PDB file of C-alpha atoms in Angstrom:
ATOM      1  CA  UNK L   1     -23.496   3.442   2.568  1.00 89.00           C
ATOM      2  CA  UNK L   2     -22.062  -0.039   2.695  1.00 96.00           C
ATOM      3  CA  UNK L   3     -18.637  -0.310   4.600  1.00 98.00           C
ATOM      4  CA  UNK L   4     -15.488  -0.282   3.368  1.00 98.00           C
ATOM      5  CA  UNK L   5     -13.145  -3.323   4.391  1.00 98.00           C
ATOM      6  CA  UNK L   6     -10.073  -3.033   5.573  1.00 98.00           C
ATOM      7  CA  UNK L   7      -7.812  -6.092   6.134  1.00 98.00           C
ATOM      8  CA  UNK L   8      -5.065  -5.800   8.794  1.00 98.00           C
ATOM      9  CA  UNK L   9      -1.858  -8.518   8.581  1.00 98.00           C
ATOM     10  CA  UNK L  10      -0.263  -7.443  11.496  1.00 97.00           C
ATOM     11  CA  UNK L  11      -0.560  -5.986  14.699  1.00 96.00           C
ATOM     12  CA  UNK L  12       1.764  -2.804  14.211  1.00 95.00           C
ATOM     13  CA  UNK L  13       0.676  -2.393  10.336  1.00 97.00           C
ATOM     14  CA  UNK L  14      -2.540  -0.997  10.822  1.00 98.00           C
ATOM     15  CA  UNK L  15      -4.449   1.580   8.434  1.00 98.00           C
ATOM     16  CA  UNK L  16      -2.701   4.650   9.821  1.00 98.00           C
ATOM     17  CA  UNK L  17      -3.954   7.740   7.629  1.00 98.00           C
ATOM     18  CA  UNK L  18      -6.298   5.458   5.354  1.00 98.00           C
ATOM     19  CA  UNK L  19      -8.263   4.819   8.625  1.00 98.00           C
ATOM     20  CA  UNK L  20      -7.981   8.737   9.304  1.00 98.00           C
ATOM     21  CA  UNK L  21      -9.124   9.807   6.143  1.00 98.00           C
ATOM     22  CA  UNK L  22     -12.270   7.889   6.384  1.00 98.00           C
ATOM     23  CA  UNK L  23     -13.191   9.456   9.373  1.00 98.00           C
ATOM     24  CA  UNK L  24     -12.569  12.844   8.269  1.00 97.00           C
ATOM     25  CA  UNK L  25     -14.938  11.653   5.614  1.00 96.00           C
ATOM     26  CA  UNK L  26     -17.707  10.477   7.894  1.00 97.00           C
ATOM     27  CA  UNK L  27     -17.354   6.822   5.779  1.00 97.00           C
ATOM     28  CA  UNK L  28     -17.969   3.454   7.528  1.00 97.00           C
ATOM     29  CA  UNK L  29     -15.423   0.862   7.852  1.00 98.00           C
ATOM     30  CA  UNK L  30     -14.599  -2.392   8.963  1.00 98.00           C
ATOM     31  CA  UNK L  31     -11.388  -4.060  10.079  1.00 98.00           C
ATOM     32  CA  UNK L  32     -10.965  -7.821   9.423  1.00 98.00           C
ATOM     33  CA  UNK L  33      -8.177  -8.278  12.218  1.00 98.00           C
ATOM     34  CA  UNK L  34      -6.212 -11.716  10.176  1.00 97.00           C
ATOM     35  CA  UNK L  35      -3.388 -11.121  12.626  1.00 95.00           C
ATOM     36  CA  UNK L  36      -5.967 -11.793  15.437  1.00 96.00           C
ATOM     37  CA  UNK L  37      -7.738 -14.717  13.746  1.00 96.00           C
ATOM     38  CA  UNK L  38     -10.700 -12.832  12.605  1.00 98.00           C
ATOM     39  CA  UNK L  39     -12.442 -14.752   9.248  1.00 97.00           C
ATOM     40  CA  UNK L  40     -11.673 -13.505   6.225  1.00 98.00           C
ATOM     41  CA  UNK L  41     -14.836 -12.172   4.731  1.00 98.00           C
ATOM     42  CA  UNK L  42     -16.366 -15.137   2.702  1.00 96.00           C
ATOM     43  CA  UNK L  43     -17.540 -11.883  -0.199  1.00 98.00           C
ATOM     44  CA  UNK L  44     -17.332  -8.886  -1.010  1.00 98.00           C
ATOM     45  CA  UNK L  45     -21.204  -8.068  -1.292  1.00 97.00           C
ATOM     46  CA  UNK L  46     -21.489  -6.549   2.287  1.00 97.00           C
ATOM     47  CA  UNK L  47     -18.909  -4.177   1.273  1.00 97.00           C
ATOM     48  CA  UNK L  48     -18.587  -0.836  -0.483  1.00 97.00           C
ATOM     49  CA  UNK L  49     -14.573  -0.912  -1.595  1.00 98.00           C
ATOM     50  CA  UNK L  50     -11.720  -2.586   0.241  1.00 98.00           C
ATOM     51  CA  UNK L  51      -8.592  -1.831   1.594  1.00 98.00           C
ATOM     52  CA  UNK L  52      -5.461  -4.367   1.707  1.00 99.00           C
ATOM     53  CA  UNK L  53      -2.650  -3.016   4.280  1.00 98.00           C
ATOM     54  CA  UNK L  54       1.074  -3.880   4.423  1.00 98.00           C
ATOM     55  CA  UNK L  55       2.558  -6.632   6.729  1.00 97.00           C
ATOM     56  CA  UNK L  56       6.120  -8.542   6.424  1.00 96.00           C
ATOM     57  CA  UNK L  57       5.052 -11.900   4.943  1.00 97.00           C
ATOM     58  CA  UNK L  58       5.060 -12.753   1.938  1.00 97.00           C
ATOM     59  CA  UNK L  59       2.078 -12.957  -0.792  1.00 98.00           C
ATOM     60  CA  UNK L  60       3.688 -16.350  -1.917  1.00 98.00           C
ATOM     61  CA  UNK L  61       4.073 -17.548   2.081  1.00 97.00           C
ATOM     62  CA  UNK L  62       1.860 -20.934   2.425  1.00 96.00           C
ATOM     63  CA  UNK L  63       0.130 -19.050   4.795  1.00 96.00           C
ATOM     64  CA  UNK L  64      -3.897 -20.332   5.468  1.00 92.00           C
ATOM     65  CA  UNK L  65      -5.456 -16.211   4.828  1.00 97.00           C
ATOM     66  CA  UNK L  66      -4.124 -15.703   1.887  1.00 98.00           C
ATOM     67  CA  UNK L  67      -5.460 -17.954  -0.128  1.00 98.00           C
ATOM     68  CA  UNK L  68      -9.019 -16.920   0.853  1.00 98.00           C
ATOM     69  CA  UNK L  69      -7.506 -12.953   0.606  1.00 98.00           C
ATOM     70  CA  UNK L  70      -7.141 -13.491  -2.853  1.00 98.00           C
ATOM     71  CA  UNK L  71     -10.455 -15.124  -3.379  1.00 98.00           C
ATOM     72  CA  UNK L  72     -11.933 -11.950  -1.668  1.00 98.00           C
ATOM     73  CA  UNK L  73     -10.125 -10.148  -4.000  1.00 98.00           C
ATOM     74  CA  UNK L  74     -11.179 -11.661  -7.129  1.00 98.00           C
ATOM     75  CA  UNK L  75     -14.918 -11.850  -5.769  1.00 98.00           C
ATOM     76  CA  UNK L  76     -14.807  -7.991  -5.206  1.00 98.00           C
ATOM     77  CA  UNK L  77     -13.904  -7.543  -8.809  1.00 98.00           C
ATOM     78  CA  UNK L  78     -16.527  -9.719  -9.941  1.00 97.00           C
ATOM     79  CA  UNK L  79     -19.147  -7.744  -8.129  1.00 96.00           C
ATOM     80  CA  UNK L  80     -17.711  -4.154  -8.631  1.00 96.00           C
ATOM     81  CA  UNK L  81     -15.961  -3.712  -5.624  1.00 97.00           C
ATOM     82  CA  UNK L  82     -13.054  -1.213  -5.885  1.00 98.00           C
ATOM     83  CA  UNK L  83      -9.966  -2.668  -3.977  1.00 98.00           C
ATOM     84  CA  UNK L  84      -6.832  -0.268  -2.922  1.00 98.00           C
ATOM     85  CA  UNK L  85      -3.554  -2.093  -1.807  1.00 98.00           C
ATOM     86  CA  UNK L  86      -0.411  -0.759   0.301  1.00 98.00           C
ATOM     87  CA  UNK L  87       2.394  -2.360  -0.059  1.00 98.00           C
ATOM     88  CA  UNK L  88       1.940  -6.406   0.472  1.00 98.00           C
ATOM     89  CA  UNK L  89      -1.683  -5.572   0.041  1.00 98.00           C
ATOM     90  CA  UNK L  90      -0.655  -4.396  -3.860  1.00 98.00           C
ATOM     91  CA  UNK L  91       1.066  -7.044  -4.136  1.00 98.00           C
ATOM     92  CA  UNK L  92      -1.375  -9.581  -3.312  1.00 98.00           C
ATOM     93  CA  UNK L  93      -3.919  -7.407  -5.491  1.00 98.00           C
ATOM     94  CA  UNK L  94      -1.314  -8.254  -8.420  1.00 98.00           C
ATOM     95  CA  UNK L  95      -1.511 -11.857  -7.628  1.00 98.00           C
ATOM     96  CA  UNK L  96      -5.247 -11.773  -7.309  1.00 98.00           C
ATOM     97  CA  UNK L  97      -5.436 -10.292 -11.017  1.00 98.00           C
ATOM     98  CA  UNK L  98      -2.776 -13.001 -12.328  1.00 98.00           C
ATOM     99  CA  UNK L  99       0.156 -11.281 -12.315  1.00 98.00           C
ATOM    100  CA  UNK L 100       3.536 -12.961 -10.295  1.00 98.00           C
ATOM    101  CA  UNK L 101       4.956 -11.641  -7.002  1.00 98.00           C
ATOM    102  CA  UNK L 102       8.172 -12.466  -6.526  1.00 98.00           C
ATOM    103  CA  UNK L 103      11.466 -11.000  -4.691  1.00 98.00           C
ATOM    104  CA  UNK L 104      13.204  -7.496  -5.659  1.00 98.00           C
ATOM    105  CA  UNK L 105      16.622  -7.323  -6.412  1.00 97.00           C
ATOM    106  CA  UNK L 106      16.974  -5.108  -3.943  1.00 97.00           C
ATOM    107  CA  UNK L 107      14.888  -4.521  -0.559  1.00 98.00           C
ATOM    108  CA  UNK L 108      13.627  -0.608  -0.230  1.00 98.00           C
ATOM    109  CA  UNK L 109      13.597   0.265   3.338  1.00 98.00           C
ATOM    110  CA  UNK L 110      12.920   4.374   4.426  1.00 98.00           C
ATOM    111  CA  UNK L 111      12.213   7.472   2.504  1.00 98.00           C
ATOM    112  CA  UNK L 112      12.772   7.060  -1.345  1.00 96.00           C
ATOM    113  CA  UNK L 113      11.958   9.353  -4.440  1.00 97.00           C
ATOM    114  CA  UNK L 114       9.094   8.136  -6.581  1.00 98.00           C
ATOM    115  CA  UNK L 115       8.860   9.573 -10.029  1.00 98.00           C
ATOM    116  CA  UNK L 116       5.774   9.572 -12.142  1.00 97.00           C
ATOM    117  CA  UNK L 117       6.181   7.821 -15.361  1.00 94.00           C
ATOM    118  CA  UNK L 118       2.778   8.220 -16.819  1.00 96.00           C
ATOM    119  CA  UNK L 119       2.169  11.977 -16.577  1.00 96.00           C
ATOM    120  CA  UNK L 120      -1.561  11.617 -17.886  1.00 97.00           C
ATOM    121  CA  UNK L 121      -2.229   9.084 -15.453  1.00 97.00           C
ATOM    122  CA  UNK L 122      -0.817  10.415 -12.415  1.00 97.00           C
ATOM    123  CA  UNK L 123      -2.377  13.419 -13.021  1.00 96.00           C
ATOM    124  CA  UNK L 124      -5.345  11.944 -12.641  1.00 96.00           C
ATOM    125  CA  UNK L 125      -4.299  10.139  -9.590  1.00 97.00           C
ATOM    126  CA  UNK L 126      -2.187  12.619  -7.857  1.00 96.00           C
ATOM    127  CA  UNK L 127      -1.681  15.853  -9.670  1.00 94.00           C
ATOM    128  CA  UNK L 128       1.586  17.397 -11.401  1.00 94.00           C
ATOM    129  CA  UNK L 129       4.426  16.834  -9.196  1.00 91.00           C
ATOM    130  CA  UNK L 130       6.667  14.644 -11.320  1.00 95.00           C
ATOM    131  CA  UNK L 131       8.266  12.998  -8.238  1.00 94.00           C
ATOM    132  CA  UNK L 132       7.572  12.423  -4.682  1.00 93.00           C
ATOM    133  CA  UNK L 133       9.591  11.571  -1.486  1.00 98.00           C
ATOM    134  CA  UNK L 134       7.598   8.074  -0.547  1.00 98.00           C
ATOM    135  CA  UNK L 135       7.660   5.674   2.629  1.00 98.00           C
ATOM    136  CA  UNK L 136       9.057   1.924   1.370  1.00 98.00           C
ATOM    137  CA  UNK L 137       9.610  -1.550   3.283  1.00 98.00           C
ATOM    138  CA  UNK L 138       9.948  -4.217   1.148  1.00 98.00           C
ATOM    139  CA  UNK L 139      11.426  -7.022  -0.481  1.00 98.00           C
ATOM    140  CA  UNK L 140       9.114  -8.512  -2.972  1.00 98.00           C
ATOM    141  CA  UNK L 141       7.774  -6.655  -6.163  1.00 98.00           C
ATOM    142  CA  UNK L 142       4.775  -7.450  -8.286  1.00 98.00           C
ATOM    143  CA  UNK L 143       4.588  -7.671 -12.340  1.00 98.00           C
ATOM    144  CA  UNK L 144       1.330  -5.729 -13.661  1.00 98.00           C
ATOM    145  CA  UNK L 145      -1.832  -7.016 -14.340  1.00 98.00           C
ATOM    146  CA  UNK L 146      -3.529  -7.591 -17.532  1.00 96.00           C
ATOM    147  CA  UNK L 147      -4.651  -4.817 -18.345  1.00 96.00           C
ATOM    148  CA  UNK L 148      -2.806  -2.452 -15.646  1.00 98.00           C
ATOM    149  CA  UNK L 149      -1.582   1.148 -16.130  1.00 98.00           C
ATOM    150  CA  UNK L 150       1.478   2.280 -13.998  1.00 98.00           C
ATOM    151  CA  UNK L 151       2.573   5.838 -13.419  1.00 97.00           C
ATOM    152  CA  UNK L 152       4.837   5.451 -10.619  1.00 98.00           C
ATOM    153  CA  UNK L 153       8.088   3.958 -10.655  1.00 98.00           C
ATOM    154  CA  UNK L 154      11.513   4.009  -8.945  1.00 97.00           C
ATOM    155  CA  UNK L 155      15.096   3.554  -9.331  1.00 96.00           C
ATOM    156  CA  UNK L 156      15.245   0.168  -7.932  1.00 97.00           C
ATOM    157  CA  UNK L 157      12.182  -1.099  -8.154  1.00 98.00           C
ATOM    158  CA  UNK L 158      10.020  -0.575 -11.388  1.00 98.00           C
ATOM    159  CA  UNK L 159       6.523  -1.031 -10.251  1.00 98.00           C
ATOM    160  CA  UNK L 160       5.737   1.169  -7.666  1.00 98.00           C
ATOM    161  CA  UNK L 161       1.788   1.867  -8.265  1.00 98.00           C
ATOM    162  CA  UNK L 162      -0.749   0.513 -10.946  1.00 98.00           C
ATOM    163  CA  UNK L 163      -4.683   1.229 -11.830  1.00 98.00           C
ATOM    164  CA  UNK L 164      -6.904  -1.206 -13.553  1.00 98.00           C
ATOM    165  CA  UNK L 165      -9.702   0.704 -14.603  1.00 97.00           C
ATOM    166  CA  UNK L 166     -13.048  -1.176 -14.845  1.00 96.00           C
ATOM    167  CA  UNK L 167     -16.731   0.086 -16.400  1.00 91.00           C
ATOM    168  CA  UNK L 168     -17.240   2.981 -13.337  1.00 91.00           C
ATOM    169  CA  UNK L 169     -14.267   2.579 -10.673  1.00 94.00           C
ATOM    170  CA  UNK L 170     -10.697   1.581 -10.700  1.00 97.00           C
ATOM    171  CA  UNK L 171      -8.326  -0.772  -8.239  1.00 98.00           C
ATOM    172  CA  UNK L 172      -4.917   1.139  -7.354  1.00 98.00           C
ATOM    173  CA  UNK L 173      -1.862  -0.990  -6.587  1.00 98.00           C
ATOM    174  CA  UNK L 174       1.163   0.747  -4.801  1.00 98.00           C
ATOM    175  CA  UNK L 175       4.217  -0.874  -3.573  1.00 98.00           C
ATOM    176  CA  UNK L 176       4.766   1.984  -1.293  1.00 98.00           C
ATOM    177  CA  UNK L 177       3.389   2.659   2.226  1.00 98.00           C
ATOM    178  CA  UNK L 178       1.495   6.185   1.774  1.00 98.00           C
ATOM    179  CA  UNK L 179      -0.730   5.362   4.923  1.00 98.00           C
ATOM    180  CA  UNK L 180       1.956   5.787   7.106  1.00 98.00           C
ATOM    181  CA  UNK L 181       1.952   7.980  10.256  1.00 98.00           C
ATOM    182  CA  UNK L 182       4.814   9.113  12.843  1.00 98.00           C
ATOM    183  CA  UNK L 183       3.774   6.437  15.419  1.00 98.00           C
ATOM    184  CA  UNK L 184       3.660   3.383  12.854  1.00 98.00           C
ATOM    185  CA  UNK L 185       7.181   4.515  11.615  1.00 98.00           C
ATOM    186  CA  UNK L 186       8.614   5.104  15.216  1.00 98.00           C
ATOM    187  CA  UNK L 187       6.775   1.708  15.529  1.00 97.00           C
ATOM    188  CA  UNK L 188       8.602  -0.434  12.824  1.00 98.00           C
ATOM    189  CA  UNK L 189      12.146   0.971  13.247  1.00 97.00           C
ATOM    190  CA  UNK L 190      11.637   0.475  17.077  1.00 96.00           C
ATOM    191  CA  UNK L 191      10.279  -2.832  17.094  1.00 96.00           C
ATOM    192  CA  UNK L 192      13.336  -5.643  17.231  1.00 97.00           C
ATOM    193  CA  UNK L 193      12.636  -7.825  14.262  1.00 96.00           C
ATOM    194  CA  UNK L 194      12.398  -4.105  12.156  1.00 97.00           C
ATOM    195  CA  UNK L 195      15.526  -3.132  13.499  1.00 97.00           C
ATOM    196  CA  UNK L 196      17.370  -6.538  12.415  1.00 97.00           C
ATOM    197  CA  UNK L 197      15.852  -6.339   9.129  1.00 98.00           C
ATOM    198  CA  UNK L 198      17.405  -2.764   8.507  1.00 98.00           C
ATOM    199  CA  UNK L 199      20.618  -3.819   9.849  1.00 97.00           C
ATOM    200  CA  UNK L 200      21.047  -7.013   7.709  1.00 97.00           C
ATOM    201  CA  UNK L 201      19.701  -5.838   4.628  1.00 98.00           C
ATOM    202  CA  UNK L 202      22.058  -2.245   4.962  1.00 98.00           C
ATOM    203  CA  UNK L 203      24.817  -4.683   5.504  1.00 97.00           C
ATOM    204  CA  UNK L 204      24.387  -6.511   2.336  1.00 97.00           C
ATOM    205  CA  UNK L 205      22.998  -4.137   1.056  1.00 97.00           C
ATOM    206  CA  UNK L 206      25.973  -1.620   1.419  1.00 96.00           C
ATOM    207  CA  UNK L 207      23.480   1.149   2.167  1.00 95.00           C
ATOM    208  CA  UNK L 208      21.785   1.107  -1.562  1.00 97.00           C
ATOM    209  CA  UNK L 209      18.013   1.502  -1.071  1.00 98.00           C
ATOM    210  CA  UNK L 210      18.003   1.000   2.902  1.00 98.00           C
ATOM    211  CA  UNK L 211      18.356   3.759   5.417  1.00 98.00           C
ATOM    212  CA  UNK L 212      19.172   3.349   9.114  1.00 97.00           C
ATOM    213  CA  UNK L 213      16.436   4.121  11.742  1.00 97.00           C
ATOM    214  CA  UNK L 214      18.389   7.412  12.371  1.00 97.00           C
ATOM    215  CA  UNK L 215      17.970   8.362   9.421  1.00 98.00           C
ATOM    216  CA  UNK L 216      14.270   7.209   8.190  1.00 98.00           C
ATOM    217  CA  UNK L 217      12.945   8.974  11.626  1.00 98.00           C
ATOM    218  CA  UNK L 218      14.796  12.312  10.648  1.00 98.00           C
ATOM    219  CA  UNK L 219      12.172  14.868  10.451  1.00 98.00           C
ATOM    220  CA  UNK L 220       9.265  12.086  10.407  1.00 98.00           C
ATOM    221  CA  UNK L 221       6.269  14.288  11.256  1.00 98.00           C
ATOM    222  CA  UNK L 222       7.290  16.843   8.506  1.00 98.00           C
ATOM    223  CA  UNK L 223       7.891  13.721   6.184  1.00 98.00           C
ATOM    224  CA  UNK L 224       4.546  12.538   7.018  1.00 98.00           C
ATOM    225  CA  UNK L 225       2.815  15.081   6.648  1.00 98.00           C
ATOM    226  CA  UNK L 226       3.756  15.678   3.190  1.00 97.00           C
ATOM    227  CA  UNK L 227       3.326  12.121   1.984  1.00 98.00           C
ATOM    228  CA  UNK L 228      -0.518  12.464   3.777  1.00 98.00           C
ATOM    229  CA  UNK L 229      -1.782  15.479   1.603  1.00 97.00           C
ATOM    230  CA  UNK L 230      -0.636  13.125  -1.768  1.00 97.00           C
ATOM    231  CA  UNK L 231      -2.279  10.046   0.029  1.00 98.00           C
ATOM    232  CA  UNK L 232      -5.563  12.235   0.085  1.00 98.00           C
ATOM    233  CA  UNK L 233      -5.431  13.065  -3.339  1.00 97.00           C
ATOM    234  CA  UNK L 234      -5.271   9.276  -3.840  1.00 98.00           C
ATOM    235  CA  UNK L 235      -7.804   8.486  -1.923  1.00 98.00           C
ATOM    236  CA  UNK L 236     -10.370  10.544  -2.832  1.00 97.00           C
ATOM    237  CA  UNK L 237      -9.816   9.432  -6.338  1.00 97.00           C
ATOM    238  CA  UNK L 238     -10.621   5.556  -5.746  1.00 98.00           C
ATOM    239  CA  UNK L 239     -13.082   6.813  -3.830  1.00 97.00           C
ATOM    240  CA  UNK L 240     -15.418   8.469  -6.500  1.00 94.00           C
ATOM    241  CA  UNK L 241     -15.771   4.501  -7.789  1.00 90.00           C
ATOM    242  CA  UNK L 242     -16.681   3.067  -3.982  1.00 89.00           C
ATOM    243  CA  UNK L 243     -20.375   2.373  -4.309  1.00 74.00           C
ATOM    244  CA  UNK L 244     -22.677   3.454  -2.180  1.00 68.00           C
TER     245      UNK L 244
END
């Protein structure tokens, strides 16, 4: 089997339970390190699927990857390539497919309830449960696709995951981060510029949608561990289109 591609933004956003899950799997992968100046791929022929991970830029920064991200993106549609996006890589999947990324009204920062709002769809994707308790740091939100089907949403942000279904896989959008693990979230609220981020946008803010590192670390491995048994579920789904 071909690899699947994973493309890293940061140093501290890495593929957490996506990477896991492959292993447990036995399934190749690759890491394109952009935070460490590694080329983006130039196509997406060598590759069975790919995966787009988080990271705190922006998919409108002028920043010289992104560009050729989205290029990969749209070349891996073109040849059949499944792509799966967390968080700014869902966004930039949006983009890629011609839909706008721009900012939320609000910023979503800790543990948040998701609520399914496409029961047939979701089931598809991630069972019965008509709402879930879901990782979230952001700022920006994407508009869907042409063509896109969501079936997750949330109180302050609308768009919180979206399929486009092509001839025999699909791409999945989410806005949230369902890859995470205990050490990336000990990680981000440890890590200064996190920590400032929490603070200011709690401030402004006045608590609505943002959590305190207190709290988004309460019971993190129990958290976790619940938000990695619905991450298989997606997973294995976009998985039965990855091509061999």
């Amino acid at each position: 089997m071909k690899p699947i591609v994973i493309v890293q933004h940061e140093g501290d956003a890495g593929p957490g339970h996506f990477e896991r899950y492959l292993l447990q799997q036995d399934l190749p992968y690759q890491t394109v390190h952009v935070h460490a100046g590694d080329p983006m791929p130039s196509s997406a022929a060598p590759y069975a699927g790919m995966c787009s991970l988080g990271g705190s830029m922006s998919a409108n920064d002028d920043l010289p990857w992104i560009d050729d991200e989205l290029a990969l993106m749209r070349d891996a549609d073109q040849l059949g390539v499944p792509i799966i996006g967390h968080c700014l890589g869902g966004q930039l999947l949006a983009k890629a497919l011609g839909a706008p990324v721009r900012p939320n009204a609000m910023k979503e920062i800790g543990w948040s309830e998701v609520e399914v709002d496409n029961a047939e769809l979701a089931r598809e994707w991630i069972g019965n449960e008509p709402a879930f308790e879901l990782f979230q740091w952001h700022g920006d939100t994407f508009d869907l696709p042409a063509g896109a089907r969501r079936f997750l949403t949330s109180r302050l942000c609308t768009n919180q995951a979206f399929v486009v279904d092509r001839e025999h896989h699909a791409h999945l959008g989410m806005q949230f981060h369902v890859e995470m693990t205990p050490q990336l979230v000990n990680a981000w609220v440890t890590d200064p510029r996190g920590a400032h981020e929490i603070d200011e946008a709690f401030q402004r803010q006045g608590g609505t949608g943002v959590q305190r590192a207190e709290q988004i670390v309460l019971n993190v491995d129990e958290r976790t561990r619940r938000m990695s048994k619905l991450a298989d579920r997606i997973y294995q789904r976009w998985l039965c289109g990855v091509r061999s």
